[in-house]
Coordinates of C-alpha atoms and ligand atoms in Angstrom, one line a residue:
X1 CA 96.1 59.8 121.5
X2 CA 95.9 62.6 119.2
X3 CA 99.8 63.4 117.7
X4 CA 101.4 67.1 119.4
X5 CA 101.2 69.9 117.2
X6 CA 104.8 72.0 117.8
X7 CA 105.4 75.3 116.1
X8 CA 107.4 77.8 115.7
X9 CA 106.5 81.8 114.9
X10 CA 108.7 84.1 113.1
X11 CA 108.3 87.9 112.1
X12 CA 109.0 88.6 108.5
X13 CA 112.8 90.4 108.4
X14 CA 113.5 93.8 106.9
X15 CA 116.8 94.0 105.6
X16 CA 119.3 91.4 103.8
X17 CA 121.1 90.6 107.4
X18 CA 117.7 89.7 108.8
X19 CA 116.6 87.2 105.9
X20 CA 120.0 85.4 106.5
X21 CA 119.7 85.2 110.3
X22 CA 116.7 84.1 109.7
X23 CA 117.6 81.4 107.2
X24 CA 120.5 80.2 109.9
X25 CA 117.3 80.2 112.5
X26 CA 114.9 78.3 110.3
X27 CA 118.0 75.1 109.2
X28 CA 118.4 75.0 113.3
X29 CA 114.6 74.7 114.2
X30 CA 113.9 72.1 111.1
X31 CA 116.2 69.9 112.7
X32 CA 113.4 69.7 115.6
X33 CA 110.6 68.7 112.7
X34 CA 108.2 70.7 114.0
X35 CA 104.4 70.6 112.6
X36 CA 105.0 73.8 111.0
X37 CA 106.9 77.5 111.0
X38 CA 104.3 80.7 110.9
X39 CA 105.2 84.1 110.1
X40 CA 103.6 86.8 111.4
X41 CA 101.2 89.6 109.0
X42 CA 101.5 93.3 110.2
X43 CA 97.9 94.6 110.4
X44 CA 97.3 96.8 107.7
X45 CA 99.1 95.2 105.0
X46 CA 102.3 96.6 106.0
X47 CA 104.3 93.8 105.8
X48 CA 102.2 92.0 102.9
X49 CA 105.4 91.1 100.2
X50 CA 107.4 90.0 103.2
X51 CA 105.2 87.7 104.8
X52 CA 104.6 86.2 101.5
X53 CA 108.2 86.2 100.8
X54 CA 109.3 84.5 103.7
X55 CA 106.1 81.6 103.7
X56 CA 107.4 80.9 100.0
X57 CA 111.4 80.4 101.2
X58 CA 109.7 77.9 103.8
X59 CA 107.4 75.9 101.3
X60 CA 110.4 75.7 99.3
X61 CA 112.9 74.5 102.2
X62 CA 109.9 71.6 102.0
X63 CA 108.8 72.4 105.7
X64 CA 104.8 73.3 106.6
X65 CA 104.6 76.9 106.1
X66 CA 101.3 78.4 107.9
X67 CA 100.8 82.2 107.2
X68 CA 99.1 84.6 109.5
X69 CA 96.6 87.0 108.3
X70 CA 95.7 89.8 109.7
X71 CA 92.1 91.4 108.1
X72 CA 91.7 94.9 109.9
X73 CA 92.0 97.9 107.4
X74 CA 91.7 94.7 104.4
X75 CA 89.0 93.9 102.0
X76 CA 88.0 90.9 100.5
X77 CA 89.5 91.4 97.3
X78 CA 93.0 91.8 98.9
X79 CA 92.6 88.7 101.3
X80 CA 91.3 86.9 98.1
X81 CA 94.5 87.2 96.3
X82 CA 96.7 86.7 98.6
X83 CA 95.1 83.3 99.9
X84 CA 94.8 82.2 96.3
X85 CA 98.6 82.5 96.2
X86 CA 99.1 80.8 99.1
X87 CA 96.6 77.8 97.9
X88 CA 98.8 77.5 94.4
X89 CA 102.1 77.6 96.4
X90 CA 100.6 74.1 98.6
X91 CA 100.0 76.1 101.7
X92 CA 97.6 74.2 103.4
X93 CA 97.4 76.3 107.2
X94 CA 96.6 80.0 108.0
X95 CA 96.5 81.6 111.4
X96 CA 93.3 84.0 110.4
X97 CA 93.5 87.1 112.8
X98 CA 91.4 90.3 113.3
X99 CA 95.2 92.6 113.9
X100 CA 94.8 95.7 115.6
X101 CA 93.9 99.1 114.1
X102 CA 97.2 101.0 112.8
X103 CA 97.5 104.2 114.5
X104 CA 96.1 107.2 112.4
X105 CA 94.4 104.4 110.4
X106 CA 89.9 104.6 111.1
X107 CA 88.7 103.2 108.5
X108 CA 88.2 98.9 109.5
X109 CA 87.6 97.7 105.9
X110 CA 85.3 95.3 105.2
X111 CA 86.1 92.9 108.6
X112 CA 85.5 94.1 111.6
X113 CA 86.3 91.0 113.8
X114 CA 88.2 87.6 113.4
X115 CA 85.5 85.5 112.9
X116 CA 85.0 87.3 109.8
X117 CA 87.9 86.7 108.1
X118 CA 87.5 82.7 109.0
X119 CA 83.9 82.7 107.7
X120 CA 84.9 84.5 104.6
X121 CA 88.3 81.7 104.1
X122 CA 85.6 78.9 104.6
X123 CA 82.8 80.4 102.5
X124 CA 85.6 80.9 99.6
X125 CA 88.0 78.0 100.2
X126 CA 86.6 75.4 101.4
X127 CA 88.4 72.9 103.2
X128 CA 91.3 74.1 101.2
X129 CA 92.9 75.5 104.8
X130 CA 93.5 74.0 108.3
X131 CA 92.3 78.1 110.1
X132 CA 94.2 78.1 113.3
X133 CA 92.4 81.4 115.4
X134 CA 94.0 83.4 118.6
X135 CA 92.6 82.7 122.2
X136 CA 93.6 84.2 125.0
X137 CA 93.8 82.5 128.5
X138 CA 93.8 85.8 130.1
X139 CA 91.7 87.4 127.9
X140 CA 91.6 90.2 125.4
X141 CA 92.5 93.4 127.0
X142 CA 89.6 95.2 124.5
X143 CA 87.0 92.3 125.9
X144 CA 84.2 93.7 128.1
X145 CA 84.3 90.7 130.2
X146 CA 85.6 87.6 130.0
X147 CA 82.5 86.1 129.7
X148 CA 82.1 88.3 126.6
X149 CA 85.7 87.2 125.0
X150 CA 84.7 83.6 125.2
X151 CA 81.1 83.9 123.9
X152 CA 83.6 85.7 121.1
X153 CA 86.2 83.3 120.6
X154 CA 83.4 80.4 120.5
X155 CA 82.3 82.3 117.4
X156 CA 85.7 82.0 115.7
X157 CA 84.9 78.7 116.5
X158 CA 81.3 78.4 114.9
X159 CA 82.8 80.0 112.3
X160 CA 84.8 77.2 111.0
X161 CA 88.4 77.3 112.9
X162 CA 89.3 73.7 113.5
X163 CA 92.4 74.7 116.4
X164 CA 93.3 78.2 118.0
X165 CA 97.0 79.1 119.6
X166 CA 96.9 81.1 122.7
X167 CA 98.4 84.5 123.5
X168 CA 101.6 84.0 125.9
X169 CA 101.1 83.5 129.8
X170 CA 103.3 82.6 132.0
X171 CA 100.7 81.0 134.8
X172 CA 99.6 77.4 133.6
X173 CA 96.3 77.9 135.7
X174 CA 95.3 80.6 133.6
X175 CA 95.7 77.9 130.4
X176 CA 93.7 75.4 132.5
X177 CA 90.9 76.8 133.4
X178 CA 90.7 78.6 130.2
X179 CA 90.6 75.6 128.6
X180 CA 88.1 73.7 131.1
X181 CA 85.3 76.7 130.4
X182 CA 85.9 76.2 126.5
X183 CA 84.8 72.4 127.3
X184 CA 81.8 73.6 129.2
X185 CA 80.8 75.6 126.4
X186 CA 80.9 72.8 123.8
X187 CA 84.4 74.5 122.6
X188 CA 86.3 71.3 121.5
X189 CA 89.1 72.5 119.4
X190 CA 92.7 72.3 119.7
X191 CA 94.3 75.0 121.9
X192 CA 97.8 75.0 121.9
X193 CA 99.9 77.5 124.1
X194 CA 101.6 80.0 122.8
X195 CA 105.3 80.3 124.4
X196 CA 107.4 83.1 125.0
X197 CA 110.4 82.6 126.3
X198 CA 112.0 85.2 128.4
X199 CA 115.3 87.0 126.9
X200 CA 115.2 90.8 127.7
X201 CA 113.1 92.1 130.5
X202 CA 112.4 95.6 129.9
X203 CA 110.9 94.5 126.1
X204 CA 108.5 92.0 127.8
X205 CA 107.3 94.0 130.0
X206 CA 106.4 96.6 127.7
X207 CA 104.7 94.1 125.3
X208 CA 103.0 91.9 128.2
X209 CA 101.6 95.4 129.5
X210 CA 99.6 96.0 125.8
X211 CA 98.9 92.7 124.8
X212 CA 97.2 91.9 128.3
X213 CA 99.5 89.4 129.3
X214 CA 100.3 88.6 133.0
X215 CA 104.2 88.8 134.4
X216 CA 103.4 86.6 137.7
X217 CA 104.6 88.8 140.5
X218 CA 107.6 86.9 141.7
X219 CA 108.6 86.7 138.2
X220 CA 108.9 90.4 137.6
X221 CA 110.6 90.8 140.7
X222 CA 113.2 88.5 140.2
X223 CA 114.0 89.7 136.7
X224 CA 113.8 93.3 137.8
X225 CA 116.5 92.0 140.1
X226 CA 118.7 90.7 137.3
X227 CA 119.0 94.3 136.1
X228 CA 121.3 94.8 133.1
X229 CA 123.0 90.8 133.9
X230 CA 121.5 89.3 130.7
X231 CA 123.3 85.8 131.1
X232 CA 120.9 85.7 134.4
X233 CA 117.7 86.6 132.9
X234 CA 117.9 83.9 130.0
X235 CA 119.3 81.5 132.6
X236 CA 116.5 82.4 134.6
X237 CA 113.9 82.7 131.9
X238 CA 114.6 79.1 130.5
X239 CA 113.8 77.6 133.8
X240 CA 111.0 79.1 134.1
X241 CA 109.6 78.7 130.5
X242 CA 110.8 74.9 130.6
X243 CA 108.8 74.6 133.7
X244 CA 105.9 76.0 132.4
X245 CA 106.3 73.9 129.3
X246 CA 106.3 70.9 131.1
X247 CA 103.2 71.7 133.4
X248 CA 101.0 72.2 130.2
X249 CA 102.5 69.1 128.3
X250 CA 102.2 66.7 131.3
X251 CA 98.3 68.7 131.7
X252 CA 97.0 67.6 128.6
X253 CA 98.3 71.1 126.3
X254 CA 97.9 69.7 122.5
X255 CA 101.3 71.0 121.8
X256 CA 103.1 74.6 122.0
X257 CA 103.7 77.5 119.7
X258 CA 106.8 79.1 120.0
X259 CA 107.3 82.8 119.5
X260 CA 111.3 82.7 118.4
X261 CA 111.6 86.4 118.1
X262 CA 113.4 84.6 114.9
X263 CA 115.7 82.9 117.4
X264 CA 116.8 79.4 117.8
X265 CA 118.7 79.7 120.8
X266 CA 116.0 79.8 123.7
X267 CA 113.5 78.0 121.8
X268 CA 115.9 74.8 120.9
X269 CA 117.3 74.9 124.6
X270 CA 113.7 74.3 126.2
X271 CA 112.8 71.6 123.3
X272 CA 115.7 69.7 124.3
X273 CA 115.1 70.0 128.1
X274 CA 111.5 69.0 127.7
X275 CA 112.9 65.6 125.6
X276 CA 110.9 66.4 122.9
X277 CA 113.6 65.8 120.3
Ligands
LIG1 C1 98.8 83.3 118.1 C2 98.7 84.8 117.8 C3 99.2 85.3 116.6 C4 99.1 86.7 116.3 N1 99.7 87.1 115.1 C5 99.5 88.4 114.7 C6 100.0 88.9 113.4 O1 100.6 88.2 112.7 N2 99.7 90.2 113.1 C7 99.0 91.0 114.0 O2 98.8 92.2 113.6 N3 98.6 90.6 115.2 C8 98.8 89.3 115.6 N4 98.3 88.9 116.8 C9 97.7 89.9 117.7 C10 96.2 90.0 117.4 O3 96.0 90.4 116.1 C11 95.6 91.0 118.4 O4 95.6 90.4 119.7 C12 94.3 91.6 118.1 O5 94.0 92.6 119.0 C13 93.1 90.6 118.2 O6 93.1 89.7 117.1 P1 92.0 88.5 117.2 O7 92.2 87.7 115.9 O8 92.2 87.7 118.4 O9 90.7 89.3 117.1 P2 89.2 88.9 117.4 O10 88.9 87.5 117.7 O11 88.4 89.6 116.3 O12 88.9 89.7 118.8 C14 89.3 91.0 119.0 C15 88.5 91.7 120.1 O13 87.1 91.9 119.7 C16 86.2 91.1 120.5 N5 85.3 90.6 119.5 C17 85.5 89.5 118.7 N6 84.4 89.3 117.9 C18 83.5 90.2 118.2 C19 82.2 90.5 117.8 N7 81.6 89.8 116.8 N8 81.5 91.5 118.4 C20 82.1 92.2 119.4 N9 83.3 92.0 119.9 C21 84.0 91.0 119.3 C22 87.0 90.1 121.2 O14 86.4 89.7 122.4 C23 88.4 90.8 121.4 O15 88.3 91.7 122.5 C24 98.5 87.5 117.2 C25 97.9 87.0 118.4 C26 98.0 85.7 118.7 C27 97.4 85.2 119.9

């Protein structure tokens, strides 16, 4: 049986505070020897010297660093350089994304969609870079159809990406089936599930809303419940993420991505419930 792939995401920290939480974050999750951390790119560029920053701390900690890469509002020139760095600094994964549009940005640049960007890192680089891509069990919320967002993420595919991480979901069918039409269609990559555990729920529900991601019903009601009692909302929220976990290990899931929201806490609490330490 193919080994787990287990992750953990991180966004790259603005001020001196947040690069030292960070650090404390990163010393707690390497304890867990996960297959690699990835840190976030905000589309546009914007944060460019801190997502670079923060991958070189990690290669030099010695763990798997695996960059994100967002090519919206980029050109080739740009992405060039900054996968040439990575490549001399021995990073050997990037999670190649399309972003989303800045607002009062129009102009694209020169990629338009994801598939793009992972032709363009294959065409220059080789083998050089394992390309992980984004899927979404639930689909993208700018997709036509569904039908239309596979026939797109099969692209990525065809493109050269050799494993994809969802978006978050907090209904295991979704995952499932998602993953049972990629098999029909021929789609045999990795797809790991990406995991976001549940910590405040006014934040989540304003993200779930734009990213297109589904709050089950009875969730949402019980954590509209909670009101202001955070203890009961992470208390609540780790059974349910640990459950969910555990249905898409025990189904088959090739691993899971954490989103840490650059915390330890949650994501450490359900790694140890599952046993996976
Ligand atoms: C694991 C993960 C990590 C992420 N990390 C970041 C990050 O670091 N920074 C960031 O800014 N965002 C990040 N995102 C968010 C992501 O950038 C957005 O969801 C974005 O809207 C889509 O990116 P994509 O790479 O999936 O785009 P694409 O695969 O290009 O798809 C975007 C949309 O266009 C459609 N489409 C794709 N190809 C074509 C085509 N050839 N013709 C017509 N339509 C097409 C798709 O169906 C979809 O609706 C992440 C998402 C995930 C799941």
């Amino acid at each position: 049986m193919p080994t787990k792939t287990f992750s953990f995401e991180f966004f790259p920290p603005q001020t001196p505070e947040g690069i030292e939480r960070l650090r404390a974050t990163r010393r707690q999750l390497a304890q867990l020897k996960p297959t690699f951390f990835s840190v976030t790119f905000g589309a546009g560029g914007s944060t460019r010297d801190r997502t670079i920053g923060t991958i070189l701390e990690i290669c030099a900690e010695g763990q798997q660093a695996a960059p994100h890469l967002s090519c919206i509002a980029s050109s080739k020139t740009v992405a060039r350089e900054m996968l040439e760095r990575y490549h001399a600094s021995g990073v050997k994964r990037v999670v190649a994304l399309r972003g989303d549009l800045p607002s009062g940005l129009v102009d694209p640049g020169e990629f338009r969609y994801a598939n793009e960007l992972v032709a363009f890192i294959r065409g220059e680089f080789g083998d050089a870079f394992h390309i992980e891509v984004a899927a979404y069990p639930e689909y993208h919320p700018q997709a036509r159809t569904a039908q239309d967002d596979l026939a797109n993420f099969k692209r990525k595919v065809e493109a050269g990406a050799d494993s994809a991480i969802t978006q978050y979901f907090y209904n295991a069918d979704a995952y499932f089936a998602f993953v049972d039409e990629c098999q029909a269609q021929g789609i045999d990559i990795p797809i790991v599930p990406g995991i976001m555990p549940i910590n405040k729920f006014s934040q989540l529900a304003r993200f779930s809303d734009s990213c297109g991601a589904e709050i089950p019903r009875w969730i949402r009601r019980k954590l509209e419940g909670f009101g202001d009692d955070t203890a009961s909302i992470r208390s609540f929220g780790l059974d349910v993420v640990t459950q969910l976990c555990d249905q898409l290990i025990r189904g088959g899931a090739p691993g899971l991505h954490f989103y840490t929201l650059n915390q330890a806490g949650p994501a450490s609490v359900i790694w140890q419930r599952l046993g996976l330490s």
